[in-house]
Coordinates of C-alpha atoms and ligand atoms in Angstrom, one line a residue:
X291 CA -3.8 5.5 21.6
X292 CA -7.4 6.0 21.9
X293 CA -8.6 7.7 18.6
X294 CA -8.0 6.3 15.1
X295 CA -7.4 10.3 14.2
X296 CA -5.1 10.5 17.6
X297 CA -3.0 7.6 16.2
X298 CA -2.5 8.7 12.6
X299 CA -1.5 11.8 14.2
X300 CA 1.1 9.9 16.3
X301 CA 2.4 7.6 13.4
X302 CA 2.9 10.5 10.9
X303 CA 5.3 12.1 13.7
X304 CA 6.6 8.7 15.1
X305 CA 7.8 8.1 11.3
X306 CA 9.8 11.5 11.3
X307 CA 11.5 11.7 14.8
X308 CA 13.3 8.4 14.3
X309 CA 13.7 8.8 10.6
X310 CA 11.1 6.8 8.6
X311 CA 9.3 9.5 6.4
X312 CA 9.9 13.4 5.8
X313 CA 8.0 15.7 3.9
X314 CA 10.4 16.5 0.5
X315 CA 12.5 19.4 0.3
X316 CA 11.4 20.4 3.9
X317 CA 13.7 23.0 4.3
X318 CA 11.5 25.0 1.4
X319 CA 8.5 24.4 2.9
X320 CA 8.0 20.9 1.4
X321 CA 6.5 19.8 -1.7
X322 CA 2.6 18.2 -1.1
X323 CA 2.1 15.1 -1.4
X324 CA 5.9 14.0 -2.1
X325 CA 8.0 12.4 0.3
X326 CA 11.1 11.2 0.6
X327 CA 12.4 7.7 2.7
X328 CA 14.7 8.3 5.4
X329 CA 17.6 5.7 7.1
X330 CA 15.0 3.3 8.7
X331 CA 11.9 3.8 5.7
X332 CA 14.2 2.9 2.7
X333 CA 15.3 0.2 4.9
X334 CA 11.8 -1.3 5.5
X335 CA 10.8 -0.5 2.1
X336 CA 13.2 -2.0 0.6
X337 CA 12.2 -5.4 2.2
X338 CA 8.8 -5.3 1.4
X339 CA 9.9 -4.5 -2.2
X340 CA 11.8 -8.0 -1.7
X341 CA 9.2 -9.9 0.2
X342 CA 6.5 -8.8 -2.8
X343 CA 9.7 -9.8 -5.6
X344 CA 10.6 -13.4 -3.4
X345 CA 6.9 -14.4 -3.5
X346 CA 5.7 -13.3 -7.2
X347 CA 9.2 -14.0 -9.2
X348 CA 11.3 -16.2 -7.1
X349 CA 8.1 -18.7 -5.7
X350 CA 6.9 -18.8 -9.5
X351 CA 8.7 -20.4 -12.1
X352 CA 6.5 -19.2 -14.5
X353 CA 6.7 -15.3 -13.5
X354 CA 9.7 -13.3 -14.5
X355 CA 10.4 -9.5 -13.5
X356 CA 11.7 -6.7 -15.7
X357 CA 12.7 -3.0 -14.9
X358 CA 11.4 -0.9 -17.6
X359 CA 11.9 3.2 -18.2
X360 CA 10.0 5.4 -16.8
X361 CA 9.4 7.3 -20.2
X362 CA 7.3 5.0 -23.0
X363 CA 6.9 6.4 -26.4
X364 CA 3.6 8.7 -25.7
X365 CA 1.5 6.8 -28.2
X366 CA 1.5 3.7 -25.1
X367 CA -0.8 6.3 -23.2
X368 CA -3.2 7.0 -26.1
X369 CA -3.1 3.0 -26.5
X370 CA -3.8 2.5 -23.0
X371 CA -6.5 4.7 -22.9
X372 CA -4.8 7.3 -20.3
X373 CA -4.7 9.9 -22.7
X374 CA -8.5 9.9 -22.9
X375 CA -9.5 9.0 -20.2
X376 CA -7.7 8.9 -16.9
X377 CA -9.1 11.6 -15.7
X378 CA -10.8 12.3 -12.1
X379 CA -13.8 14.6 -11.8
X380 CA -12.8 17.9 -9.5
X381 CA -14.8 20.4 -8.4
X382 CA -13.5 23.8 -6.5
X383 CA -15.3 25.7 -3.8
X384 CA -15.7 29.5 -5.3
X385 CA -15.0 30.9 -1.4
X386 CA -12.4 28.8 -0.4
X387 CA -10.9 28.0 -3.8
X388 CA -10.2 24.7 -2.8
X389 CA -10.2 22.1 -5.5
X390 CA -11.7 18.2 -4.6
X391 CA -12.8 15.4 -6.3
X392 CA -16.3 15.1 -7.0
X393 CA -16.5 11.3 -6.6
X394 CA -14.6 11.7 -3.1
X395 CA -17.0 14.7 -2.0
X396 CA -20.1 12.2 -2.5
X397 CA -18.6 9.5 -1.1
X398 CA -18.2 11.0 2.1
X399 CA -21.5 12.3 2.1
X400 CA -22.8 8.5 2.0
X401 CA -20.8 7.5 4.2
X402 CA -22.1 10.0 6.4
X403 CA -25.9 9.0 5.7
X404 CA -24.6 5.5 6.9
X405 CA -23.3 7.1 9.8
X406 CA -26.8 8.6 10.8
X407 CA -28.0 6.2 10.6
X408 CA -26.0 3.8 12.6
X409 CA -26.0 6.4 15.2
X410 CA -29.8 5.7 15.1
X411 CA -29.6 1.9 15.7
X412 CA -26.9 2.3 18.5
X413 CA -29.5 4.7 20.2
X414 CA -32.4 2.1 19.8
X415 CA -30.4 -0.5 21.3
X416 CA -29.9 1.1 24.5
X417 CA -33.2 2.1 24.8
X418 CA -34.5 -1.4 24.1
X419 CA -32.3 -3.3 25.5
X420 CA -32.0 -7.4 25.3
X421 CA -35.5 -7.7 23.5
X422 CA -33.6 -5.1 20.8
X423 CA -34.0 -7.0 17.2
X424 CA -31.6 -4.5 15.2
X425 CA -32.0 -6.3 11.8
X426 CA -36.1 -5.7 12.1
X427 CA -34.9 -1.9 13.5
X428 CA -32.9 -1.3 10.5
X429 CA -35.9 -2.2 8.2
X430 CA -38.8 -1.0 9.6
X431 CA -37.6 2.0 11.1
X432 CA -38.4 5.2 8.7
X433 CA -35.4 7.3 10.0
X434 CA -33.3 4.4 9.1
X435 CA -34.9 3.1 6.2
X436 CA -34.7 6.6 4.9
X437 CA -31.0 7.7 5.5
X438 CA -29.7 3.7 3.9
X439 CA -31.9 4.6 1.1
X440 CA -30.6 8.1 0.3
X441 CA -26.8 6.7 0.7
X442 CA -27.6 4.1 -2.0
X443 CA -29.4 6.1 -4.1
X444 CA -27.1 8.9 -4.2
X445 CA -23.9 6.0 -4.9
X446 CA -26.0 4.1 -7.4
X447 CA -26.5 7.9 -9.4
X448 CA -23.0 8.9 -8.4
X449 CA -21.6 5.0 -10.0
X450 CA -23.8 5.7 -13.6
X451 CA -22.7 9.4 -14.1
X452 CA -19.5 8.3 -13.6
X453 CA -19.8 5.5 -15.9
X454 CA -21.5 7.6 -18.5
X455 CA -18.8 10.9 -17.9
X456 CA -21.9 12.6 -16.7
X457 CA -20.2 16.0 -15.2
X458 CA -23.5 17.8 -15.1
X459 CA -25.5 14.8 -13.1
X460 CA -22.5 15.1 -10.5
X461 CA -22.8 18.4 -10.0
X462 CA -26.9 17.9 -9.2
X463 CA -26.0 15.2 -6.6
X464 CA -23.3 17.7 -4.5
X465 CA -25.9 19.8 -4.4
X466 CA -29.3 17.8 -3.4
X467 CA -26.7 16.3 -0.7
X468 CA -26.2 19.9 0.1
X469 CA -22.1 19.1 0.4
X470 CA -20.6 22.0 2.2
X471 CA -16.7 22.9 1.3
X472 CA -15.5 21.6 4.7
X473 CA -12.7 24.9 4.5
X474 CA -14.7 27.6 4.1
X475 CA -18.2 25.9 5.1
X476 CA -20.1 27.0 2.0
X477 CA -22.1 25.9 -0.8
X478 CA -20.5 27.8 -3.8
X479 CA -19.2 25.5 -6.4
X480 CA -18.3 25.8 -10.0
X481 CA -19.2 23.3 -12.6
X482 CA -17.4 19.8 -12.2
X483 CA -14.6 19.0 -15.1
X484 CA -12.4 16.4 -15.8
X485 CA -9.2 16.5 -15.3
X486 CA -6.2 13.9 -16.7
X487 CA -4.0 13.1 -14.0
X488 CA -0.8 12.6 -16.1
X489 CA 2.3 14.6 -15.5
X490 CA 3.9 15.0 -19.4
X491 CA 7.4 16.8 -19.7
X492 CA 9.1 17.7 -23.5
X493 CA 12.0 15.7 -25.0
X494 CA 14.7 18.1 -26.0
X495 CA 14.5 18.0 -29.5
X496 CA 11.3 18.4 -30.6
X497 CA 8.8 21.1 -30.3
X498 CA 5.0 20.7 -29.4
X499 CA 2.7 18.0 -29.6
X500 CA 5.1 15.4 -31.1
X501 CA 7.9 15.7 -28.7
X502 CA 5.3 15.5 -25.5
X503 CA 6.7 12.7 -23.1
X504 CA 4.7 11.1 -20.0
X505 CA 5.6 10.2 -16.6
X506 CA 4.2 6.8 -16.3
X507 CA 1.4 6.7 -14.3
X508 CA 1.5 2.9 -13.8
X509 CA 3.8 0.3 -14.3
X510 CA 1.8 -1.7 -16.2
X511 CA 2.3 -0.6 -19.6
X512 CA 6.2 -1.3 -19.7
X513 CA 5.0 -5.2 -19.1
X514 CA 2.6 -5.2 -22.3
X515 CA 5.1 -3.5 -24.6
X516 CA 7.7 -5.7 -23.7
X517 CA 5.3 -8.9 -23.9
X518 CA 6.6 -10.2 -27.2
X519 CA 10.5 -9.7 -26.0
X520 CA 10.2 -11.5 -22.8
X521 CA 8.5 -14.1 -24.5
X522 CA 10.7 -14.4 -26.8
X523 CA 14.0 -14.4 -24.6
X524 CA 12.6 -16.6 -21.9
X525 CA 10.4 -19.4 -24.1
X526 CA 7.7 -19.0 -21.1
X527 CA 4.7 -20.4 -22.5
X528 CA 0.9 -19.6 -21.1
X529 CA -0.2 -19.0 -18.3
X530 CA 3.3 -16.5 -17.5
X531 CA 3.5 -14.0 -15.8
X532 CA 6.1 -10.8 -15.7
X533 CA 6.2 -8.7 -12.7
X534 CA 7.8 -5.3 -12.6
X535 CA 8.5 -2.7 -9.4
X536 CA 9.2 1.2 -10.1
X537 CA 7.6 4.6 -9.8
X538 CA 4.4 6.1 -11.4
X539 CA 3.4 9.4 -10.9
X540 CA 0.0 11.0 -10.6
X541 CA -0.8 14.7 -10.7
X542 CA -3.8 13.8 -7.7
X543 CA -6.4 16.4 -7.2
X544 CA -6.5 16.1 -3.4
X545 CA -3.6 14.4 -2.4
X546 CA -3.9 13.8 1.6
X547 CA -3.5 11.2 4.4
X548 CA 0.3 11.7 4.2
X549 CA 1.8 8.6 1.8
X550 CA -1.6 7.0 1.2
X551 CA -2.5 8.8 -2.0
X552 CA 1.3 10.7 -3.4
X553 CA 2.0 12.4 -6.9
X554 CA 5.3 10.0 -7.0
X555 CA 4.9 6.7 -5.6
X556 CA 6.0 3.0 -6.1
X557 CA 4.1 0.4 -7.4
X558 CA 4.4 -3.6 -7.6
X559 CA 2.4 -4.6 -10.3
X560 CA 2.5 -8.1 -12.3
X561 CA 0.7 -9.2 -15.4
X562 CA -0.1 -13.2 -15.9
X563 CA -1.0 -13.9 -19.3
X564 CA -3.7 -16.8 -19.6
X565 CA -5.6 -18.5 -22.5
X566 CA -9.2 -17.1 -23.0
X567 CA -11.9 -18.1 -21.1
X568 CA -9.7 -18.9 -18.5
X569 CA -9.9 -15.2 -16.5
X570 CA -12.3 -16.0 -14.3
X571 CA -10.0 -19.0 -12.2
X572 CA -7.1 -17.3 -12.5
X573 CA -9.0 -14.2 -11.0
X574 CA -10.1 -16.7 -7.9
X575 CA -6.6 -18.1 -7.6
X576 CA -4.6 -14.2 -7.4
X577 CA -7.1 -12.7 -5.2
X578 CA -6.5 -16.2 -3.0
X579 CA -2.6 -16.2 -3.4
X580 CA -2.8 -11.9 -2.7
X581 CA -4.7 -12.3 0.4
X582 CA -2.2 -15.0 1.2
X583 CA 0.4 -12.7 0.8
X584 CA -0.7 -9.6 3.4
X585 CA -2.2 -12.5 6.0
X586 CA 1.6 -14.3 6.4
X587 CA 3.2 -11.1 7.7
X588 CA 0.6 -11.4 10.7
X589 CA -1.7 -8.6 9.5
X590 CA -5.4 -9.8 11.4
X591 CA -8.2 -11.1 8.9
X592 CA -10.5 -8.6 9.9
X593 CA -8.4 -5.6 9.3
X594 CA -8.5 -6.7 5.7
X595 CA -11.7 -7.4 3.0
X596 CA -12.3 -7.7 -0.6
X597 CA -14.4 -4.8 -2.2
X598 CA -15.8 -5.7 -5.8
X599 CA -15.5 -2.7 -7.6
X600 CA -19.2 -1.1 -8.9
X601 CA -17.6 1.2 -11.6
X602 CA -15.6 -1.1 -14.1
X603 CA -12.6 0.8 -15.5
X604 CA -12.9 0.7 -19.6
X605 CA -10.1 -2.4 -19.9
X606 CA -11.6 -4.5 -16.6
X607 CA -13.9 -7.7 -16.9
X608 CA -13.7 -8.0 -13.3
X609 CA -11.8 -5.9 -10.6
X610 CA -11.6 -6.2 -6.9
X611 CA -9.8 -4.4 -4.2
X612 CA -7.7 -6.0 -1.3
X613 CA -8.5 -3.4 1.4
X614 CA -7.4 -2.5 4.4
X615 CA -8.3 -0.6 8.0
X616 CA -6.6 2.2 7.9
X617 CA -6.9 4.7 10.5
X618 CA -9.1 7.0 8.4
X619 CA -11.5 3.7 7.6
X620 CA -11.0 0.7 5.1
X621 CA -9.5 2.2 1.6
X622 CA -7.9 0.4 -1.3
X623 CA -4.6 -1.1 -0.5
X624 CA -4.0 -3.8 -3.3
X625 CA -6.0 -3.7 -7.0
X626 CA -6.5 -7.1 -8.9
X627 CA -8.2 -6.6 -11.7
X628 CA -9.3 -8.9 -14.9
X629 CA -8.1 -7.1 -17.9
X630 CA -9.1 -9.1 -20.5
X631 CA -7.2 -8.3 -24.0
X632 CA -7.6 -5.4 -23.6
X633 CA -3.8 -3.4 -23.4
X634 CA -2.3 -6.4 -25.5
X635 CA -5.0 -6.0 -28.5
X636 CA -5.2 -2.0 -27.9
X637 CA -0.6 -2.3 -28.7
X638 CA -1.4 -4.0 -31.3
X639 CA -3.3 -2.0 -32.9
X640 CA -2.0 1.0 -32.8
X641 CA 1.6 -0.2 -33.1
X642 CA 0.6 -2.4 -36.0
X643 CA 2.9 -5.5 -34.5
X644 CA 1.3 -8.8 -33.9
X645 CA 1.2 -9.4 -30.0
X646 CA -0.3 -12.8 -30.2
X647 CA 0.5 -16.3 -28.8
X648 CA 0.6 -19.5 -30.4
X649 CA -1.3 -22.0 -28.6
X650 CA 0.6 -25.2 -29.3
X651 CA -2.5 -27.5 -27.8
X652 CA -5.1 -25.8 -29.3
X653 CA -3.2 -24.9 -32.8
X654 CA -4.7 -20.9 -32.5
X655 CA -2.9 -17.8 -32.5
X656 CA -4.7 -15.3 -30.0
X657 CA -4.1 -12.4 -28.1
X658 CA -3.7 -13.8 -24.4
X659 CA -6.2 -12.6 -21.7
X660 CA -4.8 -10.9 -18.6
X661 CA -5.3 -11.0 -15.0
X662 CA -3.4 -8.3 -13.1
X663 CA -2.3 -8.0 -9.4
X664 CA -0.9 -4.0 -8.2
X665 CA 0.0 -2.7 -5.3
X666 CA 1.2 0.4 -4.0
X667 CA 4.5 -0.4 -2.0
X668 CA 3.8 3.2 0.0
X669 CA 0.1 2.5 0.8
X670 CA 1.9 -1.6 1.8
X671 CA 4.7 1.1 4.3
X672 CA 1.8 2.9 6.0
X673 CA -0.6 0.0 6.5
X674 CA 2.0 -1.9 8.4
X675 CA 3.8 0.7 10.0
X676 CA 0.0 1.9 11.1
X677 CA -0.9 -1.5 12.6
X678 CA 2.6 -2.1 14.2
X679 CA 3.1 0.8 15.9
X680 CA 2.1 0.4 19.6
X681 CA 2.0 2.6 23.0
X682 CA 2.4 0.2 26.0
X683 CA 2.3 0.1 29.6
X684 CA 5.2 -2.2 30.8
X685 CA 6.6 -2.9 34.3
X686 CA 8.9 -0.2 36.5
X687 CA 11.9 -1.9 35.5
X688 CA 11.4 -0.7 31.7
X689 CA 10.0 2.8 32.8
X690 CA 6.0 3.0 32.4
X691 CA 4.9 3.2 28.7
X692 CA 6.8 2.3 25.3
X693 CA 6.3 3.2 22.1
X694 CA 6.7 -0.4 20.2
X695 CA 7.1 -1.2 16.4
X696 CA 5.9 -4.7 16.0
X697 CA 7.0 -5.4 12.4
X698 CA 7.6 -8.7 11.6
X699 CA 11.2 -9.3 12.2
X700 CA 11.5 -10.4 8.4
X701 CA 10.5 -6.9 7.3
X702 CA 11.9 -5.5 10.3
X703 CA 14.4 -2.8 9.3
X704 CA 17.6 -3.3 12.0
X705 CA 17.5 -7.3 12.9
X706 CA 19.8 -6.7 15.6
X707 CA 21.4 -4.6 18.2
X708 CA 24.8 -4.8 20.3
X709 CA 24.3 -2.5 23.7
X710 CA 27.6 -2.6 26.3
X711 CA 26.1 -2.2 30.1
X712 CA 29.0 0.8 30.5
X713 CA 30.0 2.5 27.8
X714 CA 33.5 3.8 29.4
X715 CA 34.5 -0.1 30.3
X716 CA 36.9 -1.0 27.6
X717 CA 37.0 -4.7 28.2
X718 CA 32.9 -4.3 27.7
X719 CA 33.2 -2.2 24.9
X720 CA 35.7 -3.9 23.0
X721 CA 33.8 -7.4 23.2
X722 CA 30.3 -5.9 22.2
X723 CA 32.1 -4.5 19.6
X724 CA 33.8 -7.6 18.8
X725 CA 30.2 -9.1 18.6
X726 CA 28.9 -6.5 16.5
X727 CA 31.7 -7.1 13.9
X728 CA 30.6 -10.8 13.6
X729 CA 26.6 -10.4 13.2
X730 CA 26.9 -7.4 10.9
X731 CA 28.4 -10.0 7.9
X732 CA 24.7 -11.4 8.5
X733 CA 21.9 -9.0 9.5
X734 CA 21.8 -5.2 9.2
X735 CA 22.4 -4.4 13.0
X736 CA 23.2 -1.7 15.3
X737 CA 25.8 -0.9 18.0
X738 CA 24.8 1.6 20.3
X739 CA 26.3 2.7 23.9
X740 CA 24.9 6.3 23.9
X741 CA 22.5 5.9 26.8
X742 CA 21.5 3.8 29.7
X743 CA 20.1 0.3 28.7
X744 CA 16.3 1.4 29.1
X745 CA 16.7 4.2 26.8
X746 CA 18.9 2.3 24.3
X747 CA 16.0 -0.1 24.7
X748 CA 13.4 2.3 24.1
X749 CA 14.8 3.6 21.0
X750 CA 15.8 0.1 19.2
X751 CA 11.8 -0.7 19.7
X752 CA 10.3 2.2 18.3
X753 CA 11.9 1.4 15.1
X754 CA 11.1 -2.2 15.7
X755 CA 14.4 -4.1 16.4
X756 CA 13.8 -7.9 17.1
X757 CA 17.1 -8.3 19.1
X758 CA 18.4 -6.4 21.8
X759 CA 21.7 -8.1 23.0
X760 CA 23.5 -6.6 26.2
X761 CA 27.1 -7.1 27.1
X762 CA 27.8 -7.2 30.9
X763 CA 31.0 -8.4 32.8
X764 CA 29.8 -11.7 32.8
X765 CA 30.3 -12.0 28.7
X766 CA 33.5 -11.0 30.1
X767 CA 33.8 -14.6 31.8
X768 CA 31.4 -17.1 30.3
X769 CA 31.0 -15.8 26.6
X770 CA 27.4 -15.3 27.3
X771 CA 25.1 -12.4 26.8
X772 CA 21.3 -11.5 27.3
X773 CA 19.0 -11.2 24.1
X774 CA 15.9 -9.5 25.0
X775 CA 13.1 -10.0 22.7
X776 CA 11.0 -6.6 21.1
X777 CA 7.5 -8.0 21.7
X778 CA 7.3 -10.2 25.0
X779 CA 10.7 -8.2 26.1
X780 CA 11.4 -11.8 27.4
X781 CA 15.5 -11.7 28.6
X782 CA 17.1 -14.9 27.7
X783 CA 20.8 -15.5 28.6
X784 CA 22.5 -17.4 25.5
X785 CA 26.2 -18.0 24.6
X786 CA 27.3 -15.6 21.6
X787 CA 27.8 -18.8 19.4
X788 CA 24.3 -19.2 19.5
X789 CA 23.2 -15.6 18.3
X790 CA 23.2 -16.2 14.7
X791 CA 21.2 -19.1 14.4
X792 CA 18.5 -17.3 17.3
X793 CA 18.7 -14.3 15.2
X794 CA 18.5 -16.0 11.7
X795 CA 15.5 -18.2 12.4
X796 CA 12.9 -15.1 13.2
X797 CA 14.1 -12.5 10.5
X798 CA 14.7 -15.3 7.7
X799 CA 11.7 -14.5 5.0
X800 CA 11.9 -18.4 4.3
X801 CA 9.3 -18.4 7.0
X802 CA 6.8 -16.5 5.2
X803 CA 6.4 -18.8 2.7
X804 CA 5.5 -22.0 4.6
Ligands
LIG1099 P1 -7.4 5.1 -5.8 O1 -8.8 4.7 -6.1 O2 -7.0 5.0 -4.3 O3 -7.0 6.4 -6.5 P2 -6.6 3.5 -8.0 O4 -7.7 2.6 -8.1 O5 -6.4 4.6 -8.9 O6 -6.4 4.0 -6.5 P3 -4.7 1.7 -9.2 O7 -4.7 2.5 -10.5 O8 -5.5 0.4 -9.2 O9 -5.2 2.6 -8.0 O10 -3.3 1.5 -8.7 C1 -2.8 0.3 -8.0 C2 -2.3 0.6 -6.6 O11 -1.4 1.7 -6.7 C3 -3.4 1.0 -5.6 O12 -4.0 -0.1 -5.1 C4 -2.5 1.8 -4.6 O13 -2.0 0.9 -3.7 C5 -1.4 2.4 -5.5 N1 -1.7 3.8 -5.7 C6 -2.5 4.3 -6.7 N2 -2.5 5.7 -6.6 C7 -1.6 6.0 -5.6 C8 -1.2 7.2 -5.1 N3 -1.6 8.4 -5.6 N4 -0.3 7.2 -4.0 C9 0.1 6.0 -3.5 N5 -0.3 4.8 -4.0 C10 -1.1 4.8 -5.0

């Protein structure tokens, strides 16, 4: 798997054949940018849905979780700000009549500039060898020095026009980068306009304006409404938090890179309410326990960074993003973001109820100060299934090369599988089955006798099966089988009583948490 571009290739088809991802409504073609989970990806996803829920709800005593409606009363999207201003800047090639985002367009022309002029250094140091000093190189060197300074000029400009809604400066900057449609290769674009990335619908029975209904485009807004009814119900007092999984839906300009950026997705998104003044630790301590959170499922440091945002949204103090390498470079897997009192005071004023805290040790009533963590449950799916999937050479007794899915067994979607050496041996049959029956009251497992044992292997790790465990005559005798492990494919021979507790100890999610 040599490419990064080779092996996104290779995942996006490795997640159909064995049933992770399709495209939605396939047999018409498919809808873009929608997918839908199949056997194995609801499976998976459904575990990191309860790994995220165990560690924010479960492992806080001061964090509860609600399931709010997708539909909010609209006025919670002019509150939020969404109806005026969630809106991406997109710009269509007049040949190709492809639309893309303006933002997205510059970025990758900077990112190309730093490109250059890596390519630059990387030729220097060959020439020069060992006496090559490449921090010197990259400051004194006018090729160098002059592609680094376009690519930060042209992000600093691209940053304040986009700060100050500055359509018309964008436009300038696509073309002084001289950013060619890469479809049709030309220069020929129209003006660059804003458009709102909601997807609104009609209630049924009322006409125009006032009946216009939303699909939610985060989950955050059904925490704030329902701030002073948790509350209330639960007697949480400050800091609390109340965390919420569902769907939000976003009509993308260029939706691409298969589940990474969808017009339906799932988010798990959690709101801690603190006392004023107070954002700024509380921001330090959710971007710790976040990172926390990715690093325990075995996902390598370096594969993930913080990147402070430059461009504040309107309701942020502070915003950072967990991100992560994905095949197509590092992009924003996880948001945490310091959103002062923003949503809580904006709900209050426009819905003209008090949605204010009584401090008992400080005798105020204020509106509480918010830090919140959000992350895409779809973006969490493809990052691991991108770093877990493996192609490996193994020995002649396993055939040559393997495709391997090295989940963590906690998340891993089957725990176990039950494989008879002969599949038209009763007595084996019968007592892999027999084994089957008493492990599937504890782990989602797998009985399978549809192939020899390498291919039975072969297909129980390319969805990422911990346990393999073969029945041979001598289970017959001794009541023992062999358990071969996915990663080291180590063959162990253990006595059935001894499977559950082997099994239970790797996929428990206890262990992600000590
Ligand atoms: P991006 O800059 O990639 O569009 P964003 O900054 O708009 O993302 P947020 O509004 O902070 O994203 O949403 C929080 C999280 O929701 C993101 O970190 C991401 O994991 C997820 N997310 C956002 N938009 C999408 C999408 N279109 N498809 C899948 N996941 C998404």
């Amino acid at each position: 798997m040599s490419q990064p571009a080779d092996h996104f290739k290779k995942l996006v088809a490795h997640c159909k054949e064995y049933g992770f991802i399709y495209q939605s409504s396939e047999i018409y073609d498919g809808l873009s940018a929608v997918y839908d989970y199949g056997p194995y990806g609801s499976e998976l996803k459904n575990n990191i849905k309860e790994y995220w829920w165990k560690a924010m709800v479960q492992m806080h005593d001061n964090i509860v979780g609600i399931d709010a409606a997708i539909f909010m009363h609209p006025k919670t999207w002019k509150a939020s700000g969404h109806v005026d201003a969630f809106n991406d800047p997109l710009v269509d090639n007049k040949d190709s009549k492809k639309r893309y985002r303006a933002d997205q367009l510059i970025e990758g022309a900077v990112e190309k500039l730093q490109e250059k002029a890596d390519k630059e250094v990387e030729k220097a140091k060959k020439r020069f060898g060992d006496s090559f000093d490449e921090k010197l190189y990259r400051e004194t060197n006018p090729r160098v020095v002059g592609y680094l300074q376009k690519a930060t000029d042209a992000n600093n400009r691209m940053n304040a026009a986009l700060t100050a809604g500055d359509m018309e400066a964008l436009k300038n900057l696509i073309e002084e980068l001289e950013i060619a449609c890469p479809e049709s290769g030309s220069r020929n674009w129209t003006d660059v306009r804003m458009f709102n990335l909601m997807f609104n619908t009609q209630l049924g029975n009322i006409a125009g304006e006032e009946g216009k209904l939303y699909l939610r485009p985060e989950t955050a807004q059904g925490i704030f409404v329902n701030f002073l009814n948790v509350r209330n119900t639960t007697r949480q007092k400050l800091p609390f938090g109340i965390a919420q999984i569902g769907k939000a839906f976003r009509n993308e300009i260029v939706a691409r890179q298969f589940i990474f950026r969808m017009r339906e997705f799932e988010q798990m998104e959690m709101q801690f309410f603190i006392r004023p003044g107070t954002q700024q630790e509380w921001y330090e301590y959710w971007k710790s326990m976040r990172l926390k959170w990715h690093l325990a499922l075995g996902t390598p440091a370096e594969k993930l960074r913080f990147h402070d945002h430059e461009n504040l949204a309107h309701y942020a103090d502070a915003a950072v993003d967990i991100q992560f390498e994905f095949p197509f470079g590092f992009r924003e897997l996880e948001g945490i973001h310091s959103r002062t009192d923003f949503d809580l005071g904006a709900h209050q004023e426009l819905s003209g109820k008090k949605l204010q805290y009584f401090d008992p040790e400080t005798n105020e009533n204020y509106v509480p100060y918010v830090i919140e963590t959000s992350i895409g449950c779809d973006r969490m799916f493809l990052a691991l299934m991108g770093h877990a999937l493996t192609e490996e050479v193994v020995g002649d007794d396993e055939g040559n090369t393997r495709d391997v899915l090295k989940l963590h067994p906690a998340l891993a979607p089957v725990k176990f599988a039950v494989l008879p050496l002969k599949r038209n041996e009763d007595a084996l049959v019968n007592k892999a089955r027999a084994i089957f029956d008493t492990l599937k009251l504890s782990f989602p497992g797998q009985y399978d006798d549809t192939g020899s044992i390498g291919k039975l292997y072969r297909r129980q790790d390319a969805i990422g099966t911990p346990y393999c465990i073969t029945v041979d005559f001598e289970t017959l005798d001794d009541d023992t089988v062999t358990i071969r492990e996915r990663d080291s494919m180590a063959q162990e021979r253990v006595p059935v009583a001894k499977l559950e507790e082997i099994i239970g100890k790797r996929v428990d999610m206890k262990q992600l948490f000590v």
